[in-house]
Coordinates of C-alpha atoms and ligand atoms in Angstrom, one line a residue:
M1407 CA -214.1 -188.6 84.1
L1408 CA -212.1 -191.1 82.0
G1409 CA -212.9 -191.0 78.3
Y1410 CA -214.2 -187.5 78.4
G1411 CA -212.4 -184.1 78.4
K1412 CA -213.9 -180.6 78.8
I1413 CA -216.5 -178.3 77.3
A1414 CA -215.6 -174.7 76.4
Y1415 CA -218.4 -172.1 76.6
V1416 CA -217.5 -169.2 74.4
D1417 CA -219.2 -165.9 74.5
L1418 CA -218.2 -163.9 71.4
T1419 CA -220.0 -160.7 72.5
D1420 CA -218.1 -160.4 75.8
K1421 CA -215.0 -162.3 74.6
Q1422 CA -215.2 -164.7 77.5
V1423 CA -214.3 -168.4 77.6
E1424 CA -215.2 -170.8 80.4
V1425 CA -213.9 -174.3 80.3
V1426 CA -215.8 -176.9 82.4
D1427 CA -215.7 -180.6 83.0
V1428 CA -218.2 -182.8 81.3
D1429 CA -220.8 -183.9 83.8
E1430 CA -222.0 -187.5 84.2
E1431 CA -225.6 -186.8 83.0
L1432 CA -224.4 -185.3 79.8
A1433 CA -221.9 -188.1 79.2
F1434 CA -224.0 -191.1 79.9
K1435 CA -227.5 -190.0 78.8
Y1436 CA -226.4 -188.2 75.6
I1437 CA -223.0 -189.7 74.9
G1438 CA -221.5 -186.9 72.8
G1439 CA -221.8 -185.3 69.3
R1440 CA -225.3 -184.7 68.2
G1441 CA -226.6 -186.0 71.6
W1442 CA -224.8 -183.2 73.4
A1443 CA -225.8 -180.7 70.8
A1444 CA -229.5 -181.5 71.1
Y1445 CA -229.5 -181.3 74.9
I1446 CA -227.5 -178.0 75.0
I1447 CA -229.8 -176.4 72.4
F1448 CA -232.8 -177.6 74.3
K1449 CA -231.5 -175.9 77.5
N1450 CA -231.0 -172.6 75.6
L1451 CA -234.2 -172.8 73.6
D1452 CA -236.1 -170.0 75.3
Q1453 CA -233.4 -167.5 74.5
I1454 CA -233.0 -168.3 70.9
I1455 CA -234.7 -165.9 68.6
H1456 CA -233.8 -167.3 65.2
G1457 CA -231.0 -169.0 63.3
T1458 CA -228.8 -166.1 62.5
H1459 CA -229.5 -164.1 65.7
P1460 CA -226.6 -163.8 68.2
S1461 CA -228.9 -165.6 70.7
N1462 CA -228.5 -168.8 68.8
A1463 CA -226.2 -171.4 70.3
L1464 CA -223.7 -173.1 68.0
V1465 CA -222.5 -176.4 69.3
V1466 CA -219.4 -178.0 67.9
A1467 CA -219.2 -181.4 69.5
T1468 CA -216.9 -184.4 69.1
G1469 CA -217.7 -187.9 70.4
P1470 CA -216.0 -190.1 73.0
L1471 CA -214.3 -192.4 70.4
D1472 CA -212.8 -189.4 68.6
G1473 CA -209.1 -189.0 69.0
T1474 CA -208.7 -192.5 70.5
I1475 CA -207.0 -195.4 68.8
F1476 CA -210.4 -196.6 67.6
K1477 CA -210.1 -197.1 63.8
G1478 CA -213.5 -195.7 62.8
G1479 CA -212.7 -192.3 61.4
S1480 CA -213.4 -189.0 63.2
K1481 CA -216.7 -187.1 63.1
T1482 CA -217.7 -183.7 64.5
T1483 CA -221.2 -182.3 64.9
F1484 CA -222.0 -178.7 64.1
A1485 CA -225.5 -177.9 65.4
A1486 CA -227.8 -175.0 66.1
I1487 CA -231.3 -173.8 65.4
S1488 CA -231.1 -173.8 61.6
P1489 CA -231.4 -170.6 59.6
L1490 CA -232.9 -172.7 56.8
T1491 CA -235.6 -174.6 58.6
G1492 CA -236.1 -172.8 62.0
I1493 CA -235.9 -176.1 63.9
Y1494 CA -233.0 -178.1 65.3
G1495 CA -230.3 -178.5 62.6
D1496 CA -227.0 -180.3 62.5
S1497 CA -224.4 -181.4 60.1
I1498 CA -221.7 -184.0 60.7
V1499 CA -218.3 -183.5 59.3
G1500 CA -215.3 -185.9 59.0
G1501 CA -211.6 -184.9 58.5
H1502 CA -209.3 -184.4 61.5
L1503 CA -211.1 -181.6 63.4
G1504 CA -212.8 -183.8 66.0
S1505 CA -209.6 -185.8 66.6
M1506 CA -207.5 -182.7 67.0
M1507 CA -210.0 -181.0 69.3
R1508 CA -210.1 -184.1 71.6
R1509 CA -206.3 -184.3 71.6
A1510 CA -206.3 -180.7 72.6
G1511 CA -208.4 -181.6 75.6
I1512 CA -211.6 -180.0 74.4
D1513 CA -214.6 -182.2 73.6
A1514 CA -217.0 -179.5 72.6
L1515 CA -217.5 -175.8 72.0
V1516 CA -220.7 -174.0 72.8
I1517 CA -220.5 -170.7 71.0
K1518 CA -222.9 -167.8 71.7
G1519 CA -223.1 -164.1 71.0
A1520 CA -221.6 -162.2 68.1
S1521 CA -218.2 -160.6 67.9
Q1522 CA -218.1 -156.9 66.7
E1523 CA -215.1 -157.7 64.5
P1524 CA -214.4 -160.9 62.5
C1525 CA -212.7 -163.5 64.7
Y1526 CA -211.5 -167.1 64.8
L1527 CA -211.1 -169.6 67.6
L1528 CA -207.9 -171.5 68.3
V1529 CA -208.3 -174.7 70.4
E1530 CA -205.0 -175.8 71.9
D1531 CA -203.7 -177.3 75.2
G1532 CA -207.1 -177.3 76.9
R1533 CA -207.7 -173.7 76.1
V1534 CA -209.7 -171.7 73.6
E1535 CA -208.4 -168.4 72.4
I1536 CA -210.5 -165.8 70.4
E1537 CA -208.2 -164.3 67.7
S1538 CA -208.8 -161.5 65.2
A1539 CA -209.8 -162.5 61.7
E1540 CA -209.9 -159.0 60.2
D1541 CA -207.6 -160.0 57.4
L1542 CA -209.5 -163.2 56.7
W1543 CA -213.0 -161.7 56.3
G1544 CA -214.0 -161.6 52.7
L1545 CA -211.7 -164.4 51.7
H1546 CA -213.0 -167.6 50.1
S1547 CA -212.9 -170.6 52.4
R1548 CA -209.9 -172.2 50.7
D1549 CA -207.8 -169.0 50.9
A1550 CA -208.7 -168.4 54.5
D1551 CA -207.6 -172.0 55.2
R1552 CA -204.3 -171.5 53.4
K1553 CA -203.5 -168.3 55.3
L1554 CA -204.3 -169.8 58.7
R1555 CA -202.2 -172.9 57.9
E1556 CA -199.2 -170.8 57.0
I1557 CA -199.4 -169.3 60.5
H1558 CA -200.3 -172.3 62.6
G1559 CA -198.8 -175.3 60.8
N1560 CA -200.1 -178.7 61.8
C1561 CA -203.7 -178.2 62.8
S1562 CA -207.2 -178.8 61.6
I1563 CA -209.2 -175.8 60.3
A1564 CA -212.9 -175.3 59.8
T1565 CA -213.7 -172.2 57.7
I1566 CA -216.7 -170.5 56.1
G1567 CA -216.7 -168.9 52.7
I1568 CA -218.4 -165.8 51.3
A1569 CA -221.8 -167.6 51.5
G1570 CA -221.5 -167.9 55.3
E1571 CA -220.4 -164.3 55.7
K1572 CA -223.5 -163.2 53.7
L1573 CA -225.8 -165.5 55.7
V1574 CA -226.9 -167.7 52.8
S1575 CA -229.4 -170.0 54.6
F1576 CA -227.6 -173.1 53.3
A1577 CA -224.0 -172.0 53.8
C1578 CA -221.6 -174.8 54.7
I1579 CA -218.4 -175.2 56.7
N1580 CA -215.3 -176.6 55.1
V1581 CA -212.7 -178.6 57.0
D1582 CA -209.1 -178.8 55.8
W1583 CA -208.4 -178.0 52.1
D1584 CA -206.0 -179.6 49.7
L1585 CA -204.1 -181.9 52.1
K1586 CA -203.3 -185.2 50.5
L1587 CA -203.2 -187.0 53.8
R1588 CA -206.4 -185.6 55.1
R1589 CA -209.9 -185.7 53.7
H1590 CA -211.4 -182.4 52.7
A1591 CA -214.9 -182.5 54.1
Q1592 CA -217.9 -180.2 54.7
A1593 CA -220.5 -179.7 57.3
G1594 CA -223.0 -179.0 54.6
R1595 CA -226.5 -179.3 55.8
T1596 CA -228.9 -176.9 57.5
G1597 CA -226.9 -173.7 57.1
M1598 CA -224.4 -174.0 59.9
G1599 CA -222.0 -171.8 57.9
A1600 CA -224.6 -169.0 58.1
V1601 CA -224.7 -169.4 61.9
M1602 CA -220.9 -168.9 62.0
G1603 CA -221.2 -165.9 59.7
S1604 CA -223.8 -164.3 61.9
N1605 CA -221.3 -164.7 64.9
K1606 CA -218.6 -163.0 62.7
L1607 CA -216.7 -166.3 63.3
K1608 CA -214.6 -167.0 60.2
A1609 CA -212.8 -170.2 61.4
I1610 CA -212.3 -172.7 64.1
M1611 CA -208.9 -174.3 64.4
A1612 CA -207.8 -177.2 66.6
K1613 CA -204.2 -178.1 67.3
G1614 CA -204.0 -181.2 69.4
G1615 CA -201.0 -183.4 70.0
G1616 CA -201.9 -184.9 73.3
E1617 CA -203.4 -188.3 74.1
V1618 CA -207.0 -189.0 75.0
E1619 CA -207.0 -191.0 78.3
V1620 CA -209.2 -194.0 78.2
A1621 CA -210.3 -196.3 81.0
D1622 CA -209.2 -199.6 79.6
P1623 CA -206.5 -199.3 76.8
E1624 CA -205.9 -203.0 76.6
R1625 CA -209.6 -203.8 76.0
L1626 CA -209.8 -201.0 73.5
A1627 CA -206.8 -202.3 71.6
E1628 CA -208.4 -205.7 71.4
V1629 CA -211.7 -204.3 70.1
V1630 CA -209.7 -202.3 67.5
E1631 CA -208.0 -205.6 66.4
R1632 CA -211.3 -207.2 65.8
L1633 CA -212.6 -204.1 63.9
R1634 CA -209.5 -204.1 61.8
D1635 CA -210.0 -207.8 60.9
Q1636 CA -213.6 -207.2 60.0
I1637 CA -212.7 -204.3 57.7
I1638 CA -209.8 -205.9 56.0
G1639 CA -211.6 -209.2 55.8
S1640 CA -214.7 -207.8 54.2
T1641 CA -215.3 -208.9 50.6
L1642 CA -216.6 -205.4 50.0
Y1643 CA -213.4 -203.7 51.0
E1644 CA -211.7 -203.6 47.6
K1645 CA -214.7 -202.1 45.8
W1646 CA -215.0 -199.4 48.6
E1647 CA -211.4 -198.5 48.4
K1648 CA -211.6 -198.1 44.6
Y1649 CA -214.8 -196.1 44.4
G1650 CA -216.0 -194.9 47.8
T1651 CA -219.5 -193.4 47.6
M1652 CA -219.2 -192.7 43.9
S1653 CA -220.3 -196.1 42.8
V1654 CA -223.7 -195.2 44.1
I1655 CA -224.2 -193.2 40.9
E1656 CA -224.3 -196.4 38.9
W1657 CA -226.3 -198.2 41.6
S1658 CA -228.9 -195.4 41.9
N1659 CA -229.3 -195.1 38.2
K1660 CA -229.9 -198.8 37.8
A1661 CA -232.3 -198.8 40.8
E1662 CA -234.1 -195.9 39.1
A1663 CA -233.7 -193.6 42.1
L1664 CA -231.2 -191.1 40.6
P1665 CA -232.8 -187.6 40.8
T1666 CA -232.8 -186.2 37.3
K1667 CA -234.0 -182.7 36.3
N1668 CA -235.4 -181.8 39.7
F1669 CA -236.7 -185.3 40.5
Q1670 CA -238.9 -185.4 37.3
Y1671 CA -237.0 -188.5 36.1
T1672 CA -235.2 -191.3 37.9
R1673 CA -232.5 -192.3 35.3
F1674 CA -229.9 -190.4 33.4
D1675 CA -228.3 -191.4 30.1
G1676 CA -224.5 -191.6 30.2
V1677 CA -223.7 -192.1 34.0
E1678 CA -220.6 -193.9 32.9
R1679 CA -219.1 -190.5 32.0
F1680 CA -219.1 -189.3 35.6
G1681 CA -219.8 -192.2 37.9
G1682 CA -217.5 -194.3 40.1
E1683 CA -215.5 -195.8 37.4
A1684 CA -215.0 -192.5 35.5
V1685 CA -213.8 -190.8 38.7
H1686 CA -211.5 -193.7 39.5
R1687 CA -209.8 -193.2 36.1
V1688 CA -209.0 -189.5 36.6
E1689 CA -208.6 -189.2 40.4
E1690 CA -205.3 -187.6 41.7
Y1691 CA -205.3 -189.1 45.2
T1692 CA -207.5 -190.5 47.9
S1693 CA -207.5 -189.1 51.4
G1694 CA -209.1 -190.1 54.6
C1695 CA -210.4 -188.8 58.0
A1696 CA -208.3 -189.3 61.1
N1697 CA -208.0 -193.0 62.2
C1698 CA -209.8 -194.3 59.1
M1699 CA -208.7 -197.6 57.5
M1700 CA -210.9 -197.3 54.4
P1701 CA -210.3 -193.8 53.0
C1702 CA -213.0 -192.6 50.6
G1703 CA -211.9 -189.0 49.8
H1704 CA -211.5 -189.5 46.0
T1705 CA -210.1 -186.2 44.7
V1706 CA -209.9 -184.8 41.2
S1707 CA -208.3 -181.7 39.9
V1708 CA -210.3 -178.6 38.9
G1709 CA -208.3 -175.8 37.4
D1710 CA -205.7 -174.8 39.9
G1711 CA -207.5 -176.6 42.8
H1712 CA -208.8 -180.0 43.8
V1713 CA -212.2 -181.2 44.8
T1714 CA -213.1 -184.3 46.9
V1715 CA -216.1 -185.9 45.3
D1716 CA -219.1 -187.9 46.7
Y1717 CA -222.3 -189.4 45.5
E1718 CA -224.7 -186.7 46.8
N1719 CA -222.7 -183.8 45.4
F1720 CA -222.4 -185.4 42.0
A1721 CA -226.1 -186.5 41.8
M1722 CA -227.5 -183.1 42.9
L1723 CA -225.2 -181.0 40.7
G1724 CA -225.1 -183.5 37.8
P1725 CA -228.2 -185.3 36.6
N1726 CA -230.5 -183.3 38.8
L1727 CA -229.4 -180.2 36.7
G1728 CA -229.2 -182.2 33.5
L1729 CA -225.4 -182.1 33.5
G1730 CA -223.5 -185.2 32.5
D1731 CA -219.9 -184.1 32.1
L1732 CA -217.5 -185.1 34.9
E1733 CA -215.4 -181.9 34.5
A1734 CA -218.4 -179.7 34.6
I1735 CA -220.0 -181.4 37.7
A1736 CA -216.6 -181.4 39.5
K1737 CA -216.3 -177.7 38.8
A1738 CA -219.8 -176.9 40.2
N1739 CA -218.9 -179.0 43.2
Y1740 CA -215.6 -177.1 43.6
L1741 CA -217.3 -173.8 43.4
C1742 CA -219.9 -174.7 46.1
D1743 CA -217.0 -175.6 48.4
Y1744 CA -215.0 -172.6 47.4
Y1745 CA -217.9 -170.2 48.2
G1746 CA -219.1 -172.3 51.1
L1747 CA -222.4 -173.7 49.9
D1748 CA -224.1 -177.0 50.7
T1749 CA -224.0 -178.9 47.4
I1750 CA -227.4 -180.7 48.0
S1751 CA -229.4 -177.6 48.7
T1752 CA -227.6 -175.6 46.0
G1753 CA -228.3 -178.4 43.4
S1754 CA -232.0 -178.4 44.5
V1755 CA -232.4 -174.7 44.4
I1756 CA -230.9 -174.4 40.9
A1757 CA -232.9 -177.4 39.6
F1758 CA -236.1 -175.7 40.9
V1759 CA -235.3 -172.6 38.9
M1760 CA -234.5 -174.7 35.8
E1761 CA -237.9 -176.4 36.1
C1762 CA -239.6 -173.0 36.5
F1763 CA -238.0 -172.0 33.2
Q1764 CA -239.1 -175.2 31.6
R1765 CA -242.7 -174.6 32.6
G1766 CA -242.6 -170.9 31.8
I1767 CA -243.1 -169.8 35.4
L1768 CA -239.8 -167.9 35.4
D1769 CA -238.1 -166.2 32.4
E1770 CA -235.1 -164.0 31.6
E1771 CA -236.8 -160.9 33.0
H1772 CA -236.9 -162.5 36.5
V1773 CA -233.4 -163.9 36.6
G1774 CA -231.5 -161.7 34.2
F1775 CA -230.5 -164.4 31.7
E1776 CA -231.8 -167.7 30.4
V1777 CA -231.6 -170.8 32.5
R1778 CA -231.5 -174.2 30.7
W1779 CA -231.1 -177.8 31.8
G1780 CA -227.5 -179.0 31.4
D1781 CA -226.0 -175.5 30.8
A1782 CA -222.8 -175.6 32.9
E1783 CA -221.9 -172.0 32.5
T1784 CA -225.3 -171.0 33.9
V1785 CA -224.8 -173.3 36.8
Y1786 CA -221.5 -171.6 37.7
K1787 CA -223.1 -168.2 37.3
L1788 CA -226.0 -169.1 39.6
I1789 CA -223.7 -170.6 42.3
K1790 CA -221.7 -167.3 42.4
L1791 CA -224.9 -165.2 42.5
I1792 CA -226.3 -167.2 45.4
A1793 CA -223.1 -167.0 47.4
E1794 CA -222.7 -163.3 46.9
R1795 CA -226.5 -162.7 47.3
K1796 CA -226.7 -160.7 44.1
G1797 CA -229.7 -160.3 41.8
F1798 CA -232.0 -163.3 41.7
G1799 CA -229.3 -165.2 43.7
N1800 CA -230.5 -163.2 46.8
L1801 CA -233.8 -165.0 46.6
M1802 CA -232.3 -168.4 45.8
A1803 CA -230.1 -167.9 49.0
L1804 CA -233.3 -168.3 51.0
G1805 CA -233.7 -172.0 50.1
V1806 CA -236.3 -173.7 47.9
R1807 CA -239.2 -173.5 50.3
K1808 CA -239.1 -169.7 50.6
L1809 CA -238.1 -169.3 47.0
S1810 CA -241.1 -171.2 45.8
R1811 CA -243.4 -169.1 47.9
Y1812 CA -242.0 -166.0 46.3
V1813 CA -242.2 -167.5 42.7
G1814 CA -245.7 -168.9 43.2
G1815 CA -247.5 -170.0 40.0
G1816 CA -248.0 -173.6 41.4
S1817 CA -244.2 -174.1 41.8
E1818 CA -244.6 -175.2 45.4
R1819 CA -245.6 -178.6 44.2
F1820 CA -242.2 -179.3 42.8
A1821 CA -240.1 -177.4 45.5
M1822 CA -238.2 -180.5 46.7
H1823 CA -237.9 -180.1 50.4
V1824 CA -239.3 -181.4 53.7
K1825 CA -239.6 -178.9 56.6
G1826 CA -237.5 -176.5 54.6
L1827 CA -234.5 -178.8 54.0
E1828 CA -233.9 -179.7 50.4
I1829 CA -234.3 -183.5 49.8
S1830 CA -231.0 -185.4 49.2
A1831 CA -230.3 -187.5 46.2
Y1832 CA -232.7 -190.5 46.2
D1833 CA -236.0 -190.4 44.3
H1834 CA -238.5 -192.1 46.6
R1835 CA -241.7 -192.4 44.6
A1836 CA -241.0 -196.2 44.3
A1837 CA -239.5 -196.4 47.8
P1838 CA -242.0 -195.9 50.6
A1839 CA -239.5 -196.6 53.4
M1840 CA -237.2 -194.0 52.0
A1841 CA -240.1 -191.6 51.7
L1842 CA -241.0 -192.2 55.3
S1843 CA -237.4 -191.6 56.3
Y1844 CA -237.4 -188.2 54.5
A1845 CA -240.8 -187.2 55.8
T1846 CA -239.9 -187.9 59.5
C1847 CA -236.3 -186.9 59.5
D1848 CA -235.7 -184.6 62.5
I1849 CA -233.8 -181.9 60.6
G1850 CA -235.8 -182.1 57.4
A1851 CA -235.2 -184.5 54.5
H1852 CA -231.7 -186.0 54.8
H1853 CA -230.6 -189.4 53.9
N1854 CA -227.9 -189.9 56.5
R1855 CA -230.4 -190.5 59.3
S1856 CA -232.1 -193.4 57.6
W1857 CA -231.0 -194.7 54.3
A1858 CA -233.9 -197.1 53.9
I1859 CA -234.0 -197.4 50.2
T1860 CA -232.1 -200.7 50.1
Y1861 CA -234.9 -202.1 52.3
D1862 CA -237.5 -201.0 49.7
L1863 CA -235.5 -202.8 47.0
E1864 CA -235.3 -205.9 49.2
V1865 CA -238.9 -206.3 50.3
G1866 CA -240.8 -204.6 47.6
R1867 CA -241.2 -201.1 46.1
D1868 CA -244.9 -201.0 46.3
D1869 CA -245.0 -202.4 49.8
Y1870 CA -246.2 -200.1 52.6
G1871 CA -246.1 -202.7 55.4
E1872 CA -245.6 -201.9 59.0
D1873 CA -242.1 -203.5 58.9
K1874 CA -241.0 -200.5 56.9
A1875 CA -241.9 -198.2 59.7
R1876 CA -240.0 -200.5 62.1
R1877 CA -237.0 -200.5 59.8
V1878 CA -236.9 -196.7 59.5
I1879 CA -237.1 -196.3 63.3
Y1880 CA -234.3 -198.7 63.8
L1881 CA -232.1 -196.9 61.3
Q1882 CA -233.0 -193.5 62.8
H1883 CA -231.5 -194.7 66.1
L1884 CA -228.5 -196.7 64.8
R1885 CA -227.2 -194.3 62.2
P1886 CA -227.2 -191.2 64.4
L1887 CA -225.5 -193.2 67.1
F1888 CA -222.3 -193.1 65.1
D1889 CA -222.6 -189.3 65.1
M1890 CA -222.9 -189.3 68.9
L1891 CA -219.9 -191.5 69.3
G1892 CA -217.9 -189.3 66.9
V1893 CA -217.0 -192.0 64.3
C1894 CA -217.9 -192.8 60.8
R1895 CA -220.9 -195.1 60.0
F1896 CA -219.4 -196.4 56.7
P1897 CA -217.6 -199.5 58.2
W1898 CA -221.0 -200.7 59.3
V1899 CA -223.0 -199.5 56.3
E1900 CA -220.6 -200.4 53.5
L1901 CA -218.6 -203.3 54.9
K1902 CA -221.1 -204.8 57.3
V1903 CA -218.9 -204.5 60.4
D1904 CA -220.7 -205.7 63.6
P1905 CA -222.2 -202.6 65.4
N1906 CA -221.8 -204.3 68.8
L1907 CA -218.1 -203.5 68.4
Y1908 CA -218.9 -199.8 68.9
A1909 CA -220.6 -200.5 72.2
E1910 CA -217.6 -202.5 73.3
A1911 CA -215.2 -199.7 72.3
Y1912 CA -217.3 -197.1 74.2
S1913 CA -217.3 -199.3 77.3
A1914 CA -213.6 -199.6 77.1
V1915 CA -213.1 -195.8 76.7
V1916 CA -215.4 -194.8 79.6
G1917 CA -214.8 -197.8 81.9
R1918 CA -218.5 -198.7 82.3
E1919 CA -220.4 -201.5 80.6
F1920 CA -222.8 -200.5 77.8
S1921 CA -224.5 -202.8 75.4
L1922 CA -225.6 -201.8 71.9
D1923 CA -229.2 -201.7 73.1
D1924 CA -228.2 -199.3 75.9
L1925 CA -226.6 -197.0 73.3
L1926 CA -229.6 -197.2 71.0
L1927 CA -231.8 -196.1 73.9
C1928 CA -229.6 -193.0 74.2
S1929 CA -230.1 -192.4 70.5
E1930 CA -233.9 -192.8 70.8
R1931 CA -233.8 -190.3 73.6
V1932 CA -232.0 -187.8 71.4
W1933 CA -234.5 -188.4 68.5
N1934 CA -237.4 -187.6 70.8
L1935 CA -235.6 -184.6 72.1
T1936 CA -235.0 -183.1 68.7
R1937 CA -238.7 -183.8 67.9
V1938 CA -239.7 -181.8 70.9
I1939 CA -237.4 -179.0 70.0
A1940 CA -239.1 -178.9 66.5
I1941 CA -242.6 -178.8 68.2
L1942 CA -241.6 -176.1 70.7
K1943 CA -239.9 -174.0 68.0
K1944 CA -242.2 -174.3 65.0
G1945 CA -245.2 -176.3 66.1
I1946 CA -244.1 -179.2 63.9
D1947 CA -246.8 -182.0 63.7
V1948 CA -248.3 -184.6 61.3
E1949 CA -249.0 -181.9 58.7
D1950 CA -245.2 -181.3 58.4
D1951 CA -244.3 -185.0 58.1
T1952 CA -245.0 -185.1 54.5
L1953 CA -243.4 -184.7 51.1
P1954 CA -243.8 -182.5 48.1
A1955 CA -247.0 -182.8 46.0
R1956 CA -244.9 -184.1 43.1
D1957 CA -244.2 -187.4 45.0
F1958 CA -247.9 -188.1 45.2
E1959 CA -249.1 -186.7 41.9
D1960 CA -246.4 -187.1 39.2
P1961 CA -245.8 -190.8 38.3
I1962 CA -242.3 -191.9 37.3
P1963 CA -242.4 -191.3 33.6
D1964 CA -240.3 -194.3 32.3
G1965 CA -238.3 -197.3 33.1
E1966 CA -239.3 -200.4 35.1
T1967 CA -240.8 -198.3 37.8
K1968 CA -242.9 -196.3 35.3
G1969 CA -246.2 -195.3 36.8
F1970 CA -245.0 -195.4 40.4
R1971 CA -245.9 -192.5 42.7
L1972 CA -246.6 -192.4 46.4
D1973 CA -250.1 -193.5 47.4
R1974 CA -251.3 -190.8 49.8
E1975 CA -253.7 -193.0 51.8
R1976 CA -251.2 -195.9 52.2
F1977 CA -248.4 -193.4 53.1
M1978 CA -250.6 -191.9 55.8
E1979 CA -251.3 -195.4 57.2
L1980 CA -247.5 -196.0 57.2
L1981 CA -247.0 -192.7 59.0
R1982 CA -249.6 -193.6 61.6
S1983 CA -247.8 -197.0 62.2
Y1984 CA -244.6 -195.1 62.6
Y1985 CA -246.1 -192.8 65.3
R1986 CA -247.7 -195.8 67.1
L1987 CA -244.4 -197.7 67.2
R1988 CA -242.6 -194.7 68.4
G1989 CA -245.1 -194.0 71.2
W1990 CA -246.2 -190.7 69.7
D1991 CA -249.8 -189.5 69.5
E1992 CA -251.7 -188.9 66.2
R1993 CA -250.4 -185.4 66.0
G1994 CA -246.9 -186.8 65.9
W1995 CA -246.0 -185.6 69.4
P1996 CA -244.1 -187.9 71.8
T1997 CA -246.5 -188.7 74.6
R1998 CA -245.7 -187.6 78.1
E1999 CA -245.4 -191.3 79.0
K2000 CA -242.9 -191.9 76.2
L2001 CA -240.8 -188.9 77.3
L2002 CA -240.8 -190.1 81.0
E2003 CA -239.9 -193.7 79.9
L2004 CA -236.8 -192.2 78.1
G2005 CA -235.8 -190.2 81.2
L2006 CA -236.7 -186.9 79.7
E2007 CA -238.6 -185.5 82.6
E2008 CA -237.6 -181.8 82.0
V2009 CA -238.5 -182.2 78.4
A2010 CA -242.0 -183.6 79.3
E2011 CA -242.4 -180.8 81.7
K2012 CA -241.6 -178.2 79.1
L2013 CA -243.9 -179.7 76.5
Y2014 CA -246.9 -180.6 78.7
G2015 CA -246.4 -178.4 81.8
Ligands
SF4_1255 FE1 -213.9 -190.5 56.4 FE2 -214.6 -192.0 54.3 FE3 -213.1 -193.0 56.3 FE4 -215.7 -192.5 56.7 S1 -214.8 -194.0 55.3 S2 -213.9 -192.0 58.1 S3 -216.0 -190.6 55.5 S4 -212.6 -191.3 54.9

């Protein structure tokens, strides 16, 4: 089938690999990336016991635009039942991995079972080999990457660190360290590094030099020309090139949405010391993902290494911990990458412990030393303890939901998570659409599915109108569509590129005509599918589509939004509107009719019998 390659099913227990063609249903109903991941996980659901059990299915899926001449970056989805949340989890990573996999002829890997000995996968020339990683096990992510690159040369490498090996529930996966021409990136969210660790899978490498065959190369080239014109012609291009996501630090602080000291405050004094402008002054180089025309991998040096910085990492490991020094935040960021930890979850778990100290719920006897806001050395120490699962770090490695249950003392009310996933870096007490985005996000609170806070700023921060539910639903379909196509959403988000171009490019690649609405319907199908997986796996319903008590009870203490907190009644009304607009019942379940309308007959059958 033009535009698509093959899928490799890898059984690590029996050391078997089967490579099959992509079938039409998978291709055109689910497109690729997270769409494929959701469907494959659904098909395996009955066998999956839990996130770090060998019965779990880890899907590594590219999208149909990956590896083509389309200038929209390259994205790869890592997905499985999450060790952190127990429901469908995924994390999308940039870099060159997806492009290399596609150019090696493999669109996706479905990895099951657990190897007796440490191993890694090599994807090359339409094949997948299982290789021994005995001498890599126990290495930090960066060092494993360096060692593999010495052997294999020009390739893309995804590695886990110590945290993944030790099954830290929010362990991440790093892709490509320290290459000036390639963005160092992480699949950070939902603990996909722990899934690899439980499989004894240290790394996945792709070596691809072939060409992805597309149905209509001339049409694709013409679409790429228009995309190029829109990117270069954007008045926002220059600012993006200079700062990337780091200018959001200044924006978020001004908008009073910058999480500070575990979301107690929304502003931080001195952001100019570590925001976009400060990073721009000291950065060593900027790197990009494959096929990207607007590279955003701003990289600074830390000791003998480098770290590529982004807004979320800096917000969660900086102001959220009371830290305001660029070097210190960069070092914390670097250590998370080095050990293989998600920066957002790590920042949230450490902030939670700091607040417990502030309130006298925890003390030195519990943790072994004092923990204070803004103490960089303590932050480094805690990161290491979490990754190595030593002392109190062993409890922190469970994530903030389980940690707060252990700590007790009323701390659950400021454990900042939704469905077990730590909330990313936007305070949402004065942003009902953003709050709804977090509460209803299919993997737990994560901004990348629906970054609706700009809409709150546009139409009113105390506005709970139904249009906000509509907006969130639209974003929950459009943003994940980029992850299904295997490209970056930033050209659309940041430079306002026309999203219809993506449908045209997809049509050119596969040789069939699809409009943007057709693709959004596929994305809606996937959203409903991941919701059903959450219901079947954990009985998720309206009770779970909520936010920490802090958001409803603790008003913002200062600034122009002083006094704002979420209004429980109005929020519930907004949630009911959201369900109604989605065609879900009052429990938050997709109705049978809705599932049938989306062509999800087998899913309806499974849910309703
Ligand atoms: Fe990668 Fe940034 Fe380019 Fe997106 S804009 S493809 S994240 S380098």
